[in-house]
Short mmCIF file of C-alpha atoms and ligand atoms in Angstrom, two decimals:
data_model
loop_
_atom_site.label_atom_id
_atom_site.label_comp_id
_atom_site.label_asym_id
_atom_site.label_seq_id
_atom_site.Cartn_x
_atom_site.Cartn_y
_atom_site.Cartn_z
CA UNK A 195 124.10 100.83 79.76
CA UNK A 196 120.75 101.12 77.74
CA UNK A 197 117.80 100.88 79.57
CA UNK A 198 114.88 99.12 78.13
CA UNK A 199 111.20 98.88 79.24
CA UNK A 200 107.83 96.83 78.40
CA UNK A 201 104.97 98.06 77.25
CA UNK A 202 101.33 97.02 76.00
CA UNK A 203 101.72 96.43 72.29
CA UNK A 204 98.38 97.58 72.09
CA UNK A 205 97.41 99.17 74.88
CA UNK A 206 93.48 98.78 76.20
CA UNK A 207 92.63 102.55 76.48
CA UNK A 208 94.20 103.19 72.98
CA UNK A 209 96.83 105.92 73.75
CA UNK A 210 95.43 107.69 76.81
CA UNK A 211 98.10 107.42 78.75
CA UNK A 212 96.53 105.17 81.75
CA UNK A 213 98.83 101.91 80.61
CA UNK A 214 101.43 101.86 83.53
CA UNK A 215 104.49 102.31 81.43
CA UNK A 216 103.36 106.38 81.34
CA UNK A 217 104.99 106.51 84.70
CA UNK A 218 107.87 105.33 83.80
CA UNK A 219 108.14 106.61 80.75
CA UNK A 220 107.64 110.19 82.54
CA UNK A 221 110.13 109.52 85.03
CA UNK A 222 112.95 109.07 82.26
CA UNK A 223 111.92 111.84 80.54
CA UNK A 224 112.11 114.04 83.59
CA UNK A 225 115.79 112.54 84.63
CA UNK A 226 116.79 112.87 80.63
CA UNK A 227 117.57 109.11 80.14
CA UNK A 228 116.84 107.66 76.59
CA UNK A 229 115.25 104.17 76.70
CA UNK A 230 114.15 101.98 74.53
CA UNK A 231 110.94 99.91 74.35
CA UNK A 232 110.30 96.48 74.14
CA UNK A 233 105.98 96.23 72.91
CA UNK A 234 104.78 93.14 74.20
CA UNK A 235 101.26 91.24 73.30
CA UNK A 236 99.06 90.06 76.00
CA UNK A 237 99.93 86.56 74.96
CA UNK A 238 103.53 87.56 75.32
CA UNK A 239 103.31 88.84 78.65
CA UNK A 240 102.28 84.97 80.10
CA UNK A 241 104.91 83.48 78.86
CA UNK A 242 107.97 82.44 80.79
CA UNK A 243 110.36 84.87 79.38
CA UNK A 244 108.69 88.04 80.49
CA UNK A 245 107.60 85.64 83.56
CA UNK A 246 110.70 85.69 84.03
CA UNK A 247 111.37 89.91 84.20
CA UNK A 248 107.53 90.19 85.89
CA UNK A 249 106.07 87.12 87.92
CA UNK A 250 102.35 88.52 87.27
CA UNK A 251 102.87 88.71 83.55
CA UNK A 252 102.33 92.34 83.78
CA UNK A 253 103.97 95.59 82.03
CA UNK A 254 105.92 97.16 82.46
CA UNK A 255 109.17 96.10 83.36
CA UNK A 256 112.32 98.10 83.28
CA UNK A 257 115.72 96.78 82.16
CA UNK A 258 119.34 98.17 82.58
CA UNK A 259 122.32 95.71 82.38
CA UNK A 260 121.81 92.90 84.66
CA UNK A 261 119.20 94.50 86.76
CA UNK A 262 115.48 93.83 85.71
CA UNK A 263 112.59 95.37 87.86
CA UNK A 264 109.15 95.24 88.24
CA UNK A 265 106.03 97.33 89.73
CA UNK A 266 106.00 100.78 88.89
CA UNK A 267 106.61 102.52 92.55
CA UNK A 268 110.29 100.42 92.72
CA UNK A 269 110.76 101.11 88.90
CA UNK A 270 110.02 104.95 89.73
CA UNK A 271 112.19 104.71 92.87
CA UNK A 272 115.23 103.44 91.35
CA UNK A 273 115.52 105.72 88.91
CA UNK A 274 115.01 108.93 90.65
CA UNK A 275 117.62 107.36 93.41
CA UNK A 276 120.45 107.18 90.38
CA UNK A 277 119.73 110.40 88.71
CA UNK A 278 118.94 113.62 90.04
CA UNK A 279 115.87 115.68 89.23
CA UNK A 280 113.16 113.53 91.04
CA UNK A 281 113.98 113.47 94.79
CA UNK A 282 115.03 116.49 97.07
CA UNK A 283 118.78 116.49 97.98
CA UNK A 284 117.49 116.90 101.82
CA UNK A 285 117.23 113.36 103.72
CA UNK A 286 114.22 114.15 105.31
CA UNK A 287 112.84 116.01 102.29
CA UNK A 288 113.69 113.18 100.22
CA UNK A 289 112.17 110.38 102.76
CA UNK A 290 108.98 112.67 102.75
CA UNK A 291 109.11 112.64 98.99
CA UNK A 292 109.40 108.78 99.32
CA UNK A 293 106.60 108.63 101.38
CA UNK A 294 104.56 110.56 98.58
CA UNK A 295 104.84 107.74 96.60
CA UNK A 296 103.40 104.70 98.58
CA UNK A 297 100.75 107.00 99.55
CA UNK A 298 100.29 106.96 96.01
CA UNK A 299 100.22 103.41 94.90
CA UNK A 300 99.49 102.34 98.58
CA UNK A 301 96.77 104.38 99.73
CA UNK A 302 95.39 106.08 96.77
CA UNK A 303 95.64 103.97 93.98
CA UNK A 304 93.53 100.87 95.49
CA UNK A 305 90.29 102.69 95.22
CA UNK A 306 90.58 104.45 91.99
CA UNK A 307 91.19 100.35 90.96
CA UNK A 308 88.31 99.56 92.32
CA UNK A 309 86.63 101.96 90.44
CA UNK A 310 87.72 101.18 87.02
CA UNK A 311 86.92 97.40 87.78
CA UNK A 312 83.38 98.15 89.14
CA UNK A 313 82.44 100.32 85.82
CA UNK A 314 84.13 97.98 83.18
CA UNK A 315 84.85 94.42 84.45
CA UNK A 316 81.76 94.41 86.78
CA UNK A 317 79.10 96.63 85.13
CA UNK A 318 76.85 93.66 83.85
CA UNK A 319 76.95 92.09 87.10
CA UNK A 320 73.39 92.39 88.82
CA UNK A 321 74.69 94.30 92.22
CA UNK A 322 76.85 96.86 90.33
CA UNK A 323 74.50 99.73 90.34
CA UNK A 324 74.36 99.06 93.84
CA UNK A 325 77.73 98.75 94.86
CA UNK A 326 78.87 101.93 92.51
CA UNK A 327 77.92 104.39 95.39
CA UNK A 328 80.03 102.71 98.04
CA UNK A 329 82.88 102.60 95.60
CA UNK A 330 82.81 106.42 94.78
CA UNK A 331 82.65 107.30 98.80
CA UNK A 332 85.59 104.82 99.11
CA UNK A 333 87.50 107.02 96.34
CA UNK A 334 85.95 110.40 98.25
CA UNK A 335 87.29 109.38 101.21
CA UNK A 336 90.83 109.09 99.95
CA UNK A 337 90.36 112.64 97.62
CA UNK A 338 89.36 114.73 100.76
CA UNK A 339 92.11 114.53 103.42
CA UNK A 340 94.41 114.38 100.00
CA UNK A 341 93.12 117.68 98.29
CA UNK A 342 93.09 119.35 102.54
CA UNK A 343 96.53 118.52 102.44
CA UNK A 344 97.44 120.08 99.11
CA UNK A 345 95.42 122.78 99.47
CA UNK A 346 97.14 125.74 96.96
CA UNK A 347 100.47 124.55 97.38
CA UNK A 348 101.62 123.66 93.55
CA UNK A 349 102.80 120.29 94.96
CA UNK A 350 102.98 117.95 97.58
CA UNK A 351 105.96 118.58 99.48
CA UNK A 352 107.63 121.44 98.00
CA UNK A 353 109.65 120.90 94.67
CA UNK A 354 108.36 118.56 91.88
CA UNK A 355 109.12 114.48 93.21
CA UNK A 356 108.72 111.67 92.16
CA UNK A 357 106.22 111.35 94.47
CA UNK A 358 104.07 113.84 92.54
CA UNK A 359 104.72 111.82 89.48
CA UNK A 360 103.26 108.90 91.11
CA UNK A 361 100.53 110.88 92.44
CA UNK A 362 99.26 112.64 89.58
CA UNK A 363 99.94 108.83 87.19
CA UNK A 364 97.29 107.77 89.61
CA UNK A 365 94.91 110.33 89.45
CA UNK A 366 94.93 110.49 86.24
CA UNK A 367 92.56 107.72 86.11
CA UNK A 368 89.98 109.40 87.88
CA UNK A 369 89.36 111.93 85.28
CA UNK A 370 86.32 110.04 82.94
CA UNK A 371 84.56 109.76 86.17
CA UNK A 372 84.34 113.21 86.93
CA UNK A 373 85.22 112.79 90.50
CA UNK A 374 88.49 114.68 90.11
CA UNK A 375 86.93 117.74 89.21
CA UNK A 376 85.09 117.89 92.50
CA UNK A 377 88.19 118.81 93.86
CA UNK A 378 89.82 121.98 92.08
CA UNK A 379 92.69 122.12 93.44
CA UNK A 380 93.17 118.11 92.64
CA UNK A 381 91.84 119.06 89.09
CA UNK A 382 94.71 121.55 88.71
CA UNK A 383 97.23 119.55 90.67
CA UNK A 384 96.99 117.17 87.76
CA UNK A 385 96.68 119.62 85.26
CA UNK A 386 100.26 121.37 85.89
CA UNK A 387 101.53 117.65 86.35
CA UNK A 388 100.47 117.16 82.41
CA UNK A 389 101.59 120.13 81.33
CA UNK A 390 105.31 119.08 82.33
CA UNK A 391 107.44 119.23 78.75
CA UNK A 392 108.92 115.28 80.38
CA UNK A 393 105.31 114.12 80.86
CA UNK A 394 104.55 115.54 77.28
CA UNK A 395 106.86 113.43 75.91
CA UNK A 396 105.96 110.18 77.51
CA UNK A 397 102.21 110.83 76.60
CA UNK A 398 103.58 111.91 72.76
CA UNK A 399 105.43 108.64 73.25
CA UNK A 400 103.28 105.95 74.18
CA UNK A 401 100.48 107.34 71.96
CA UNK A 402 103.10 106.84 68.70
CA UNK A 403 103.11 103.25 69.64
CA UNK A 404 98.96 103.48 69.94
CA UNK A 405 97.97 105.01 66.76
CA UNK A 406 100.37 103.37 64.71
CA UNK A 407 99.02 101.79 61.38
N1 GSH B 1764 101.31 97.28 90.79
C1 GSH B 1764 101.60 96.98 88.92
C2 GSH B 1764 100.71 97.14 88.49
C3 GSH B 1764 100.86 96.09 87.00
C4 GSH B 1764 99.67 96.60 86.05
O1 GSH B 1764 98.88 96.25 86.62
N2 GSH B 1764 99.94 96.57 84.67
C5 GSH B 1764 98.87 96.54 83.79
C6 GSH B 1764 99.05 97.43 82.63
S1 GSH B 1764 98.89 99.25 83.44
C7 GSH B 1764 98.89 94.77 82.72
O2 GSH B 1764 100.00 95.00 82.53
N3 GSH B 1764 97.61 94.23 82.97
C8 GSH B 1764 97.70 93.41 81.78
C9 GSH B 1764 97.49 92.03 82.85
O3 GSH B 1764 97.67 92.42 84.23
O4 GSH B 1764 97.11 91.27 82.72
C10 GSH B 1764 103.03 98.18 88.92
O5 GSH B 1764 102.38 99.66 89.24
O6 GSH B 1764 103.20 97.99 88.20
#
């Protein structure tokens, strides 16, 4: 059955790989599943056909046969459960990898999004300059324990898993802020993730869309 995902017709990041279809593309590349992409405009994302797939009018979505999913955590988990390559066979190790997926979207991503919003959407507000150090601090409060736990390890819990895929995807958004480089082991972790051939293929595919004439 054909897998179809949705992505921005034109990503606001111009192809830096920060739009969340990249993590879904990456997961599909890791497990060797071909997929098709339906590009959607900002307007189409808020119309009934797309809202039926994602009630919040966002990308990415995932369709395969009569299954339609939204939320990248759920999509990547579904891919990892259906196809070998992103979750360990041992059930306890599998459960730990899934914990890292939730940690990525539930514990690490929220303060990073807050920072992105503070810098992009709220920078003209009168309180923006005063608030920014607080937002930075909230990000660092999450990165310190993450960096401590990773230590010198290559990945978060043994072999590369869907937990690492989600965590690296979330951390990537910090690069422009310079904060990631304050934690050399986390910067190295993200660089290792980006060097994976599957990530490279996913990145190239989304870049092709965003640089097409
Ligand atoms: N929690 C959702 C977030 C999805 C999301 O924020 N998607 C962004 C693109 S990366 C989007 O569609 N933004 C446009 C909008 O919200 O109108 C997920 O992980 O799938």
